Amino acid sequence: MSLEQLMQIKVSIAARKSESWLSSSGTVYLITRDDILNYGWRDLKEILASVPNMDLFYQWSWLPGGQRGFTGNMAGTLLLIDGREVQNLLANEAFIMNNFPASRIERIEVLQGPNSTLYGGNASQGVINVVTRLQNDFSESEISGLVGEANTQHIHVLSNHTKGDWGFSISGSHFVSDQDYSEIREFVVDDENYSRNSIINNLRSHDPDLFRNKERNFTLDSQVNYKSSYLGTNITRAENVSGIERPNYDFISGDDSRRGYGHYYLGSSFEISEEWNGFSEISYFREYKEKDRLNARNADTANSYDELDLFNEQETIKPSTRYRFRTQFEYNQENLSWILGYDGWRTQIGRKTRYVDTPSGVVPFTPPEWPSDKEKSYKHAIYAQYVEKHQLSKDASLTTTFGIRYNQQDFTDSKWLPRLSVVYQPDETSAWKFTYGKAFRPPTIFEFEGVENDEIDSQTMDMFEINYSRQWIWNDLKLANISTLYDMEAKNFYQKVFDNVAQIWLTQVSGQHRVKGFESLLKWQGQNWGGQVGFRHAMPDEVNINGATEALDVPTNKVKLGIHYYLNTNWRVGMFMDHWSSTYTEANTLDGLDRTIYEVPSWTTLNLNILSSNNFLKRGQDFSYGIYIENLFDETYYHSNARGTSPIQYIQAPRNIRLHFSLHFQ
């Protein structure tokens, strides 16, 4: 795909209507299928790592993080598949594991900054829209796979068929990996650099052969279209022991879990007149969670791991469900458009149950702090957006976008959520964008645990940003650039505080956090080569720990550099470099009696991809194959832990090699 073609791709994530990348109302990054093939990315988490201002810290299970210097459990980033929300119901997280293989994806649209006006809750830091290959309007089939170290295997099958008014698409994948590199085994027995949890460290085994971290998951997407009506599914199932997030007696973090969801939707688009169109859709979302944690009956009296009386303590949260109805009407003229919409749902959270092994047998019980009165809730929202383009001269134009949403939800405050954007284009090749956005994140069922009052105020986010985007030609190079200055402030953080008098944990809502920064992404293309360079500089508020103040868990600077070269019509080579500056994080002192600030060192990695594609078999058939080397120079590097003090950091993958292939029919 040429750079000109790339610039002509329509995106819908910012304004929920089709618009060009250059005139989109906000900062939008677009990762295409060509990018995925050039750099060899295997799945969504590797793709997102190329975005300059995504903050990710992989702990070998699901992917925590955030955007623009806000880190946590990814609850502030709204995850969409083909424009439909798949945020989990229990913790409002964008739940990303190895369940988004790149072979499933046509492109990724990433919106930076809040947009609850169009998307509701959880779009407080930004929105990720995964556009699957099911949306391609041509017939094709493909089988692809890869094999790699640590018994890593992946297989994916895709089939799209269109005939007359009918269309049928299906995409399925299966992934399995032991994820037990020797470097991780050595790391989890290093108490100083790994856990610093003195209570567990004194008792847990330090035999690295006990470590296990196998993950298995599968996905299934399908869609049937007849004229303007459609029926579809997104299904994910996963099994994982939750990586190395928390040390436990046998290195298991507490989850031997099966997490997943099933999303089923039915809808129809309609055209009332040449100017009016819209859609209506109903959907059903279901998820389930269970886990085992290894516990000890005699932890207070044992002196070593061999003396522990261990047992499996089980916990389940019964199936949680959401019924949802959405409808939207859109009015379009040449320089004017309206959007009016309604979004409403009913959510039923499953009851938490623990199964504890006692001398009299296994006893099931629901913890007394579990807010069973909050398990069922309703949400209703109406929203509107007005867009008008003013032609100032032959080349110059000014486009204003104003949107507002009223959101009403049980057990939290109602919200008016505005968003305003002004895009000034002096010509067809550049744009200045000024955006204000307001967003919110409602409390989760876990955050209602220990709440003294009936309601909790939502977390909120306010943002101002200035964006300059441009495409141009310099010395036979074609270039496109996005540069943004932003200021974002979050309020009403949820904190768990222990009440020494009542001897219970309580949820408090207090505090605010602000991040200012700069981000930029430049893409270029020559005759047979191209690439991109991304940069971010973040300036978050500092945190005080025992008299020392520091910005925690946010690398001040990140640099991303990708280069790809086409050797001929079949062979290409791609390299991608990632650099993070040093990061500070909260940690226990070595004696476990206090807290301190720990520095996670800076690091730079380089990945190499060699691909042979479009190898002709016979008419309508071709195949591709290649090799990908992650962490080419075998750098030992770490991500900080933004969710707690133990472990203080997560070791990342050593150098490893994987082989990949695909067979394509059209």
Short mmCIF file of C-alpha atoms in Angstrom, two decimals, residues 70 459 490-495 508-513:
data_model
loop_
_atom_site.label_atom_id
_atom_site.label_comp_id
_atom_site.label_asym_id
_atom_site.label_seq_id
_atom_site.Cartn_x
_atom_site.Cartn_y
_atom_site.Cartn_z
CA PHE A 70 -2.12 6.84 32.84
CA GLN A 459 -13.86 8.86 37.84
CA ALA A 490 -8.20 12.65 36.05
CA LYS A 491 -10.24 13.05 39.24
CA ASN A 492 -11.94 10.76 41.76
CA PHE A 493 -9.52 7.86 42.09
CA TYR A 494 -10.75 4.75 43.90
CA GLN A 495 -8.57 3.67 46.82
CA GLN A 508 -12.57 5.91 49.22
CA VAL A 509 -12.97 8.30 46.30
CA SER A 510 -10.41 11.07 46.34
CA GLY A 511 -7.44 12.64 44.63
CA GLN A 512 -6.53 13.71 41.13
CA HIS A 513 -3.71 13.07 38.70
#
